[in-house]
Amino acid sequence: MKIAILGKPFGEEYEPFIQNLFDELLRRKAEVTVVEHFSLFLSNRINLPTGLGTFSRGDKLEGVDIVLSIGGDGTLLDTVTYVGALQIPILGINTGRLGFLATIAHDSINLALDALFKGHYNLDDRALIRVDSDQEIFDGINFGLNEFSLLKRDSSAMIAVHAYIDGEYLNTYWADGLVVATPTGSTGYSLSCGGPLVLPQTNNFVISPVCPHNLNVRPMIVSDRSVISFEVEGRSSTYLATLDSRSMPVDMSVQIAVRREAFVARLVKLHHVNFLTTLRGKLNWGLDKRTNIFK
């Protein structure tokens, strides 16, 4: 099995677990390649196997069977941009905080590897959001797993976002910004803006205003077959466009639209892990003394 590894720096408390990961991969005779910047970090923390391969952004990952993402959800979002249209399955190992996407705890690495090598897993295809614009914004990586946002700059007044669905006028959002989230992203920024939780396999986008100045404006669910386009006005000459964890200042004159990407992010789903269990655990649902009152 050929495995690519991406990751972000982690605390020393995780070093024994990551050392164990590489030792176990070596024992299983896996061919391993690590993204270059993470390999440099690891070389000062753990004992890496000899002959370890490295790669950088833009290098082709053909032939890779599984990609391991070591970090939090932000690391996994970045990993998706490396994989792109190849749709290589991604497994997230959580050395971060919340972990909606990176669901494998650091102390469950051996169980996860055993399931991988035995084929005891399913693939969970997640829709991506694509950004089209008349000027390049995101250096050619114009897709994301969570959300696309239009936001005011730090020091500016609110902005007005004129939104259209398939060319038909929807609304003008006088707000600090507007978020268009995928079902996966419904547990992220959109949720903090009052948006609904959406199950991963529903074919929708969630449009959520950020601090709207009209209190009767509420989040809205639309089909992900729609094309959502925007015109932005404000006192400033620029606003902030964000795609997952990437952000760029954009001139008000730039034309932007979003749609569903043609390919998906393929997440590894182990048999003992499911979305509803993760949802209850991460949002602390059921932490109520009445939960077992009728048992």
Coordinates of N, CA and C in Angstrom, one line a residue, residues 88-294:
I88 N -8.4 10.7 -4.0 CA -7.7 9.7 -3.2 C -8.4 9.7 -1.8
P89 N -8.7 8.5 -1.3 CA -9.4 8.5 0.1 C -8.5 9.2 1.1
I90 N -9.1 9.9 2.0 CA -8.4 10.7 3.1 C -8.8 10.2 4.4
L91 N -7.9 9.9 5.3 CA -8.2 9.6 6.7 C -7.6 10.6 7.6
G92 N -8.4 11.2 8.5 CA -7.9 12.3 9.4 C -7.6 11.7 10.7
I93 N -6.3 11.9 11.2 CA -5.9 11.6 12.5 C -5.8 12.9 13.4
N94 N -6.6 12.9 14.4 CA -6.8 14.2 15.1 C -5.7 14.5 16.2
T95 N -4.9 15.5 15.9 CA -4.0 16.0 16.9 C -4.3 17.5 17.2
G96 N -5.6 17.9 16.7 CA -6.0 19.2 16.9 C -7.0 19.3 18.0
R97 N -8.1 20.1 17.7 CA -9.1 20.4 18.8 C -10.4 19.6 18.5
L98 N -11.3 20.3 17.8 CA -12.7 19.7 17.7 C -12.8 18.4 16.9
G99 N -12.3 18.4 15.7 CA -12.3 17.1 15.0 C -13.6 16.6 14.4
F100 N -14.4 17.4 13.7 CA -15.5 16.9 13.0 C -15.1 16.0 11.8
L101 N -14.0 16.4 11.2 CA -13.5 15.7 10.0 C -12.4 14.7 10.3
A102 N -11.4 15.2 11.1 CA -10.3 14.3 11.6 C -10.8 13.6 12.8
T103 N -11.4 12.4 12.5 CA -12.2 11.7 13.6 C -11.4 10.7 14.3
I104 N -10.2 10.3 13.9 CA -9.5 9.2 14.5 C -8.6 9.8 15.6
A105 N -8.9 9.4 16.9 CA -8.1 9.9 18.0 C -6.7 9.3 17.9
H106 N -5.7 10.1 18.4 CA -4.3 9.7 18.3 C -4.0 8.4 19.0
D107 N -4.8 8.0 20.0 CA -4.6 6.8 20.7 C -5.3 5.6 20.0
S108 N -5.9 5.8 18.9 CA -6.6 4.8 18.1 C -5.9 4.5 16.8
I109 N -4.7 5.0 16.6 CA -4.0 4.9 15.4 C -3.8 3.4 14.9
N110 N -3.5 2.5 15.8 CA -3.2 1.1 15.5 C -4.5 0.5 15.0
L111 N -5.6 0.8 15.7 CA -6.9 0.2 15.3 C -7.3 0.7 13.9
A112 N -7.0 2.0 13.6 CA -7.3 2.6 12.3 C -6.5 2.0 11.2
L113 N -5.2 1.8 11.5 CA -4.3 1.2 10.5 C -4.7 -0.3 10.2
D114 N -5.1 -1.0 11.2 CA -5.5 -2.4 11.0 C -6.8 -2.4 10.1
A115 N -7.7 -1.5 10.4 CA -8.9 -1.4 9.5 C -8.6 -1.1 8.1
L116 N -7.6 -0.2 7.9 CA -7.2 0.2 6.5 C -6.6 -1.0 5.8
F117 N -5.7 -1.6 6.4 CA -5.0 -2.7 5.7 C -5.8 -3.9 5.5
K118 N -6.9 -4.1 6.3 CA -7.8 -5.2 6.1 C -9.0 -4.8 5.2
G119 N -9.1 -3.5 4.8 CA -10.2 -3.1 4.0 C -11.5 -2.9 4.7
H120 N -11.4 -2.8 6.1 CA -12.6 -2.7 6.9 C -13.1 -1.2 7.0
Y121 N -13.4 -0.6 5.9 CA -13.9 0.8 5.9 C -14.7 1.1 4.7
N122 N -15.5 2.2 4.8 CA -16.3 2.6 3.7 C -15.7 4.0 3.2
L123 N -16.2 4.4 2.0 CA -15.8 5.8 1.5 C -17.0 6.7 1.6
D124 N -16.7 7.8 2.2 CA -17.8 8.8 2.4 C -17.5 10.0 1.4
D125 N -18.2 10.1 0.3 CA -18.0 11.1 -0.7 C -18.7 12.4 -0.2
R126 N -17.9 13.5 -0.1 CA -18.4 14.8 0.3 C -18.3 15.8 -0.8
A127 N -19.4 16.5 -1.0 CA -19.5 17.5 -2.1 C -18.6 18.7 -1.8
L128 N -18.0 19.3 -2.8 CA -17.1 20.4 -2.7 C -17.8 21.6 -3.4
I129 N -17.4 22.8 -2.9 CA -17.9 24.0 -3.5 C -16.8 24.6 -4.4
R130 N -17.2 25.1 -5.6 CA -16.3 25.7 -6.6 C -16.6 27.1 -6.8
V131 N -15.5 27.9 -6.8 CA -15.6 29.4 -7.0 C -15.2 29.7 -8.4
D132 N -16.0 30.4 -9.2 CA -15.7 30.9 -10.5 C -15.6 32.5 -10.4
S133 N -14.6 33.1 -11.0 CA -14.5 34.5 -11.0 C -13.8 35.0 -12.3
D134 N -14.0 36.3 -12.6 CA -13.4 36.8 -13.8 C -12.0 37.2 -13.6
Q135 N -11.5 37.2 -12.4 CA -10.1 37.4 -12.1 C -9.7 36.2 -11.1
E136 N -8.4 35.8 -11.3 CA -7.9 34.7 -10.4 C -7.9 35.2 -9.0
I137 N -8.4 34.3 -8.0 CA -8.4 34.7 -6.6 C -7.6 33.8 -5.8
F138 N -7.8 32.5 -6.0 CA -7.2 31.5 -5.0 C -6.1 30.7 -5.7
D139 N -5.3 31.3 -6.5 CA -4.1 30.7 -7.1 C -4.4 29.4 -7.8
G140 N -5.6 29.3 -8.4 CA -5.9 28.1 -9.2 C -6.5 27.0 -8.4
I141 N -6.5 27.1 -7.1 CA -7.1 26.1 -6.2 C -8.5 26.7 -5.8
N142 N -9.5 26.6 -6.6 CA -10.7 27.3 -6.5 C -11.8 26.4 -6.0
F143 N -11.5 25.4 -5.2 CA -12.5 24.6 -4.6 C -12.3 24.4 -3.1
G144 N -13.3 24.1 -2.4 CA -13.2 23.9 -0.9 C -14.2 22.9 -0.4
L145 N -14.0 22.3 0.8 CA -14.9 21.4 1.3 C -15.9 22.0 2.2
N146 N -15.6 23.1 2.9 CA -16.5 23.6 3.9 C -17.4 24.7 3.4
E147 N -16.8 25.9 3.0 CA -17.6 27.0 2.7 C -16.8 28.1 1.9
F148 N -17.6 28.9 1.2 CA -17.1 30.1 0.6 C -17.8 31.3 1.3
S149 N -17.0 32.3 1.6 CA -17.5 33.5 2.4 C -17.1 34.8 1.7
L150 N -18.0 35.8 1.8 CA -17.7 37.2 1.4 C -17.8 38.0 2.7
L151 N -16.7 38.7 3.1 CA -16.7 39.3 4.4 C -16.2 40.7 4.2
K152 N -16.6 41.6 5.1 CA -16.1 43.0 5.1 C -14.6 42.9 5.7
R153 N -13.8 43.9 5.3 CA -12.5 44.0 5.8 C -12.5 44.4 7.3
D154 N -11.5 44.2 8.1 CA -11.4 44.4 9.5 C -11.9 45.8 9.9
S155 N -11.5 46.8 9.2 CA -11.8 48.2 9.7 C -12.9 48.8 8.9
S156 N -13.6 48.1 8.0 CA -14.6 48.7 7.2 C -16.0 48.6 7.8
A157 N -16.9 49.4 7.2 CA -18.3 49.3 7.6 C -18.9 48.0 6.9
M158 N -20.2 47.8 7.2 CA -20.8 46.6 6.6 C -20.8 46.7 5.1
I159 N -21.1 45.6 4.4 CA -21.1 45.5 3.0 C -22.6 45.1 2.6
A160 N -22.9 45.4 1.3 CA -24.1 44.9 0.7 C -23.8 43.9 -0.3
V161 N -24.4 42.7 -0.1 CA -24.1 41.6 -1.0 C -25.4 41.3 -1.8
H162 N -25.4 41.6 -3.1 CA -26.6 41.3 -3.9 C -26.4 39.8 -4.4
A163 N -27.3 38.9 -4.0 CA -27.2 37.5 -4.3 C -28.2 37.1 -5.3
Y164 N -27.8 36.2 -6.2 CA -28.7 35.7 -7.3 C -28.6 34.2 -7.4
I165 N -29.7 33.5 -7.6 CA -29.7 32.1 -7.8 C -30.1 31.8 -9.2
D166 N -29.2 31.1 -10.0 CA -29.4 30.8 -11.4 C -29.8 32.1 -12.2
G167 N -29.2 33.2 -11.8 CA -29.5 34.5 -12.5 C -30.7 35.2 -12.0
E168 N -31.5 34.7 -11.1 CA -32.6 35.4 -10.6 C -32.3 36.0 -9.2
Y169 N -32.7 37.2 -9.1 CA -32.4 38.0 -7.9 C -33.0 37.3 -6.6
L170 N -32.1 37.1 -5.6 CA -32.6 36.5 -4.3 C -32.8 37.6 -3.3
N171 N -31.8 38.3 -3.0 CA -31.8 39.3 -1.9 C -30.6 40.1 -1.8
T172 N -30.7 41.3 -1.2 CA -29.5 42.0 -0.8 C -29.3 41.9 0.6
Y173 N -28.1 41.4 1.0 CA -27.8 41.2 2.4 C -26.9 42.3 2.9
W174 N -27.5 43.2 3.7 CA -26.7 44.2 4.4 C -26.2 43.6 5.7
A175 N -24.9 43.3 5.7 CA -24.3 42.5 6.7 C -22.8 42.6 6.8
D176 N -22.2 41.9 7.8 CA -20.8 41.9 7.8 C -20.2 40.8 6.8
G177 N -21.1 40.1 6.2 CA -20.7 39.1 5.2 C -21.8 38.1 4.9
L178 N -21.4 37.1 4.0 CA -22.3 36.1 3.6 C -21.5 34.8 3.5
V179 N -22.1 33.7 4.0 CA -21.4 32.4 3.9 C -22.3 31.5 3.1
V180 N -21.6 30.7 2.1 CA -22.3 29.7 1.4 C -21.6 28.4 1.8
A181 N -22.3 27.5 2.5 CA -21.6 26.3 3.0 C -22.1 25.1 2.3
T182 N -21.3 24.1 2.2 CA -21.7 22.7 1.8 C -22.3 22.0 3.0
P183 N -22.9 20.8 2.8 CA -23.4 20.1 4.0 C -22.3 19.8 5.0
T184 N -21.1 19.5 4.5 CA -19.9 19.3 5.4 C -19.6 20.6 6.2
G185 N -19.7 21.7 5.6 CA -19.4 23.0 6.2 C -20.5 23.5 7.1
S186 N -21.7 22.8 7.1 CA -22.8 23.3 8.0 C -22.4 23.2 9.4
T187 N -21.4 22.4 9.8 CA -21.0 22.3 11.2 C -19.9 23.3 11.6
G188 N -19.6 24.2 10.6 CA -18.5 25.2 10.8 C -19.0 26.6 11.0
Y189 N -18.4 27.5 10.1 CA -18.7 28.9 10.2 C -20.2 29.2 10.1
S190 N -20.9 28.4 9.2 CA -22.3 28.6 9.0 C -23.1 28.4 10.2
L191 N -22.7 27.4 11.0 CA -23.4 27.0 12.3 C -23.3 28.2 13.2
S192 N -22.1 28.8 13.3 CA -21.9 29.9 14.2 C -22.7 31.2 13.8
C193 N -23.1 31.2 12.6 CA -23.9 32.3 12.1 C -25.4 32.0 12.2
G194 N -25.7 30.9 12.8 CA -27.1 30.5 13.0 C -27.7 29.6 11.9
G195 N -26.8 29.1 11.1 CA -27.3 28.2 10.0 C -27.6 26.8 10.6
P196 N -28.4 26.1 9.8 CA -28.9 24.7 10.3 C -27.8 23.7 10.1
L197 N -27.9 22.6 10.8 CA -27.1 21.4 10.6 C -27.7 20.6 9.4
V198 N -26.8 20.2 8.5 CA -27.3 19.5 7.3 C -26.5 18.2 7.2
L199 N -27.2 17.1 7.0 CA -26.5 15.8 6.9 C -25.6 15.8 5.7
P200 N -24.4 15.1 5.8 CA -23.4 15.2 4.7 C -23.9 14.8 3.3
Q201 N -24.8 13.9 3.2 CA -25.2 13.4 1.9 C -26.4 14.1 1.3
T202 N -26.8 15.2 1.9 CA -27.9 16.0 1.3 C -27.3 16.9 0.2
N203 N -28.0 17.1 -0.9 CA -27.5 17.9 -2.0 C -27.9 19.3 -2.0
N204 N -27.3 20.0 -1.0 CA -27.7 21.4 -0.7 C -26.5 22.3 -0.5
F205 N -26.8 23.6 -0.6 CA -25.9 24.6 0.0 C -26.7 25.4 1.0
V206 N -26.0 25.9 2.0 CA -26.7 26.7 3.0 C -26.1 28.2 2.9
I207 N -27.0 29.1 2.7 CA -26.7 30.5 2.6 C -27.0 31.2 3.9
S208 N -25.9 31.7 4.6 CA -26.1 32.3 6.0 C -25.5 33.6 6.0
P209 N -26.2 34.7 6.4 CA -25.7 36.0 6.5 C -24.9 36.1 7.8
V210 N -23.8 36.9 7.8 CA -23.0 37.1 9.0 C -23.4 38.5 9.6
C211 N -23.9 38.4 10.8 CA -24.4 39.6 11.5 C -25.2 40.5 10.6
P212 N -26.3 40.0 10.1 CA -27.2 40.9 9.2 C -27.7 42.1 9.9
H213 N -27.9 43.2 9.2 CA -28.4 44.4 9.8 C -29.9 44.5 9.6
N214 N -30.5 43.4 8.9 CA -32.0 43.3 8.9 C -32.3 42.0 9.6
L215 N -33.0 42.1 10.8 CA -33.2 41.0 11.6 C -34.1 40.0 11.1
N216 N -34.9 40.3 10.0 CA -35.8 39.3 9.4 C -35.1 38.5 8.4
V217 N -33.8 38.7 8.1 CA -33.1 37.9 7.2 C -32.5 36.6 7.9
R218 N -32.8 35.5 7.3 CA -32.4 34.2 8.0 C -31.7 33.3 7.0
P219 N -30.9 32.3 7.5 CA -30.3 31.3 6.6 C -31.2 30.6 5.7
M220 N -30.7 30.2 4.6 CA -31.6 29.6 3.6 C -30.9 28.4 3.0
I221 N -31.6 27.3 2.7 CA -31.1 26.1 2.1 C -31.5 26.1 0.6
V222 N -30.6 25.9 -0.3 CA -30.9 25.8 -1.7 C -30.2 24.6 -2.3
S223 N -30.7 24.2 -3.5 CA -30.1 23.0 -4.1 C -28.7 23.3 -4.6
D224 N -27.8 22.3 -4.4 CA -26.4 22.5 -4.9 C -26.3 22.3 -6.4
R225 N -27.4 22.1 -7.1 CA -27.4 22.2 -8.6 C -27.5 23.7 -9.0
S226 N -27.7 24.6 -8.1 CA -27.9 26.0 -8.4 C -26.5 26.6 -8.6
V227 N -26.5 27.7 -9.3 CA -25.3 28.6 -9.4 C -25.7 29.9 -8.7
I228 N -24.9 30.2 -7.6 CA -25.2 31.4 -6.8 C -24.1 32.4 -7.1
S229 N -24.6 33.6 -7.6 CA -23.7 34.7 -8.0 C -23.9 35.9 -7.1
F230 N -22.9 36.8 -7.1 CA -22.8 37.9 -6.2 C -22.4 39.2 -6.8
E231 N -22.9 40.3 -6.3 CA -22.4 41.6 -6.6 C -22.2 42.3 -5.2
V232 N -21.1 42.9 -4.9 CA -20.8 43.4 -3.6 C -20.6 44.9 -3.7
E233 N -21.2 45.6 -2.7 CA -21.0 47.1 -2.6 C -20.6 47.4 -1.2
G234 N -19.9 48.5 -1.0 CA -19.5 49.0 0.3 C -18.7 50.2 0.2
R235 N -18.4 50.8 1.4 CA -17.6 52.0 1.5 C -16.1 51.8 1.1
S236 N -15.6 50.6 1.4 CA -14.3 50.2 1.1 C -14.2 49.8 -0.4
S237 N -13.0 49.8 -1.0 CA -12.8 49.4 -2.4 C -12.7 47.9 -2.5
T238 N -12.4 47.2 -1.4 CA -12.2 45.8 -1.4 C -13.0 45.1 -0.3
Y239 N -13.2 43.8 -0.4 CA -13.8 42.9 0.6 C -12.9 41.7 0.7
L240 N -13.2 40.8 1.6 CA -12.4 39.6 1.8 C -13.2 38.4 1.3
A241 N -12.6 37.6 0.4 CA -13.2 36.4 0.0 C -12.4 35.2 0.6
T242 N -13.1 34.3 1.2 CA -12.5 33.2 1.9 C -13.0 31.9 1.3
L243 N -12.1 30.9 1.2 CA -12.5 29.6 0.8 C -11.9 28.6 1.7
D244 N -12.7 28.0 2.6 CA -12.2 27.2 3.8 C -11.2 28.1 4.6
S245 N -10.0 27.7 4.7 CA -9.1 28.5 5.5 C -8.2 29.5 4.8
R246 N -8.5 29.6 3.5 CA -7.7 30.6 2.6 C -8.5 31.9 2.4
S247 N -7.9 33.0 2.4 CA -8.6 34.3 2.3 C -7.8 35.2 1.4
M248 N -8.5 36.0 0.6 CA -7.8 37.0 -0.2 C -8.7 38.3 -0.3
P249 N -8.0 39.5 -0.3 CA -8.7 40.7 -0.6 C -9.2 40.8 -2.0
V250 N -10.4 41.2 -2.3 CA -10.9 41.2 -3.6 C -11.5 42.5 -3.9
D251 N -11.3 43.1 -5.1 CA -11.9 44.3 -5.6 C -13.4 44.2 -5.8
M252 N -14.1 45.2 -5.4 CA -15.5 45.2 -5.6 C -16.0 44.9 -7.0
S253 N -15.2 45.2 -8.0 CA -15.6 45.0 -9.4 C -15.5 43.5 -9.8
V254 N -14.9 42.7 -9.1 CA -14.7 41.3 -9.5 C -16.0 40.5 -9.5
Q255 N -16.3 39.8 -10.5 CA -17.6 39.0 -10.6 C -17.3 37.6 -10.0
I256 N -18.1 37.1 -9.1 CA -17.9 35.8 -8.5 C -19.2 35.0 -8.5
A257 N -19.1 33.7 -8.7 CA -20.2 32.8 -8.6 C -19.7 31.5 -8.0
V258 N -20.6 30.8 -7.3 CA -20.2 29.5 -6.8 C -21.2 28.4 -7.3
R259 N -20.7 27.2 -7.4 CA -21.4 26.0 -7.8 C -20.8 24.8 -7.2
R260 N -21.5 23.7 -7.3 CA -20.9 22.4 -6.9 C -19.8 22.0 -7.8
E261 N -18.7 21.5 -7.2 CA -17.5 21.1 -8.0 C -17.9 19.7 -8.6
A262 N -17.2 19.4 -9.8 CA -17.5 18.2 -10.5 C -16.9 17.0 -9.8
F263 N -15.9 17.1 -9.0 CA -15.4 15.9 -8.2 C -15.7 16.1 -6.7
V264 N -15.4 15.1 -6.0 CA -15.7 15.1 -4.5 C -14.4 14.9 -3.7
A265 N -14.6 15.1 -2.4 CA -13.6 14.7 -1.4 C -14.0 13.4 -0.9
R266 N -13.1 12.4 -0.9 CA -13.5 11.0 -0.5 C -12.8 10.7 0.8
L267 N -13.7 10.7 1.9 CA -13.2 10.5 3.3 C -13.3 9.1 3.6
V268 N -12.3 8.6 4.3 CA -12.4 7.2 4.8 C -13.2 7.2 6.1
K269 N -14.2 6.3 6.1 CA -15.2 6.1 7.2 C -15.0 4.7 7.8
L270 N -14.4 4.6 9.0 CA -14.3 3.4 9.6 C -15.6 2.9 10.2
H271 N -15.8 1.6 10.3 CA -17.1 1.0 10.6 C -17.6 1.5 12.0
H272 N -16.7 1.8 12.9 CA -17.2 2.2 14.2 C -17.5 3.7 14.4
V273 N -17.3 4.4 13.3 CA -17.4 5.9 13.3 C -18.5 6.3 12.4
N274 N -19.5 7.1 12.9 CA -20.5 7.7 12.0 C -20.8 9.1 12.3
F275 N -21.4 9.8 11.4 CA -21.6 11.3 11.5 C -22.4 11.7 12.8
L276 N -23.5 10.9 13.0 CA -24.4 11.3 14.1 C -23.7 11.1 15.5
T277 N -22.9 10.0 15.6 CA -22.1 9.8 16.8 C -21.1 11.0 17.0
T278 N -20.4 11.4 15.9 CA -19.5 12.5 16.0 C -20.2 13.8 16.4
L279 N -21.4 14.0 15.8 CA -22.2 15.2 16.0 C -22.6 15.3 17.5
R280 N -23.1 14.2 18.1 CA -23.4 14.2 19.5 C -22.2 14.5 20.4
G281 N -21.1 13.8 20.0 CA -19.9 14.0 20.9 C -19.3 15.4 20.8
K282 N -19.2 15.9 19.6 CA -18.6 17.2 19.5 C -19.4 18.4 20.0
L283 N -20.8 18.2 19.8 CA -21.7 19.3 20.3 C -22.2 19.1 21.7
N284 N -21.7 18.0 22.3 CA -22.2 17.7 23.7 C -23.7 17.5 23.8
W285 N -24.3 16.9 22.8 CA -25.7 16.6 22.9 C -25.9 15.5 23.9
G286 N -27.0 15.6 24.6 CA -27.3 14.5 25.5 C -26.7 14.7 26.9
L287 N -25.9 15.8 27.1 CA -25.4 16.0 28.4 C -26.4 16.7 29.3
D288 N -27.4 15.9 29.7 CA -28.5 16.4 30.5 C -28.9 15.3 31.5
K289 N -29.1 15.6 32.7 CA -29.5 14.6 33.7 C -30.7 13.9 33.4
R290 N -31.6 14.4 32.5 CA -32.8 13.8 32.1 C -32.7 12.7 31.1
T291 N -31.4 12.6 30.5 CA -31.3 11.7 29.3 C -31.7 10.3 29.6
N292 N -31.4 9.7 30.8 CA -31.7 8.3 31.1 C -32.8 8.2 32.1
I293 N -33.7 9.2 32.1 CA -34.7 9.2 33.1 C -35.7 8.1 32.9
F294 N -36.0 7.7 31.6 CA -37.0 6.7 31.3 C -36.4 5.3 31.2

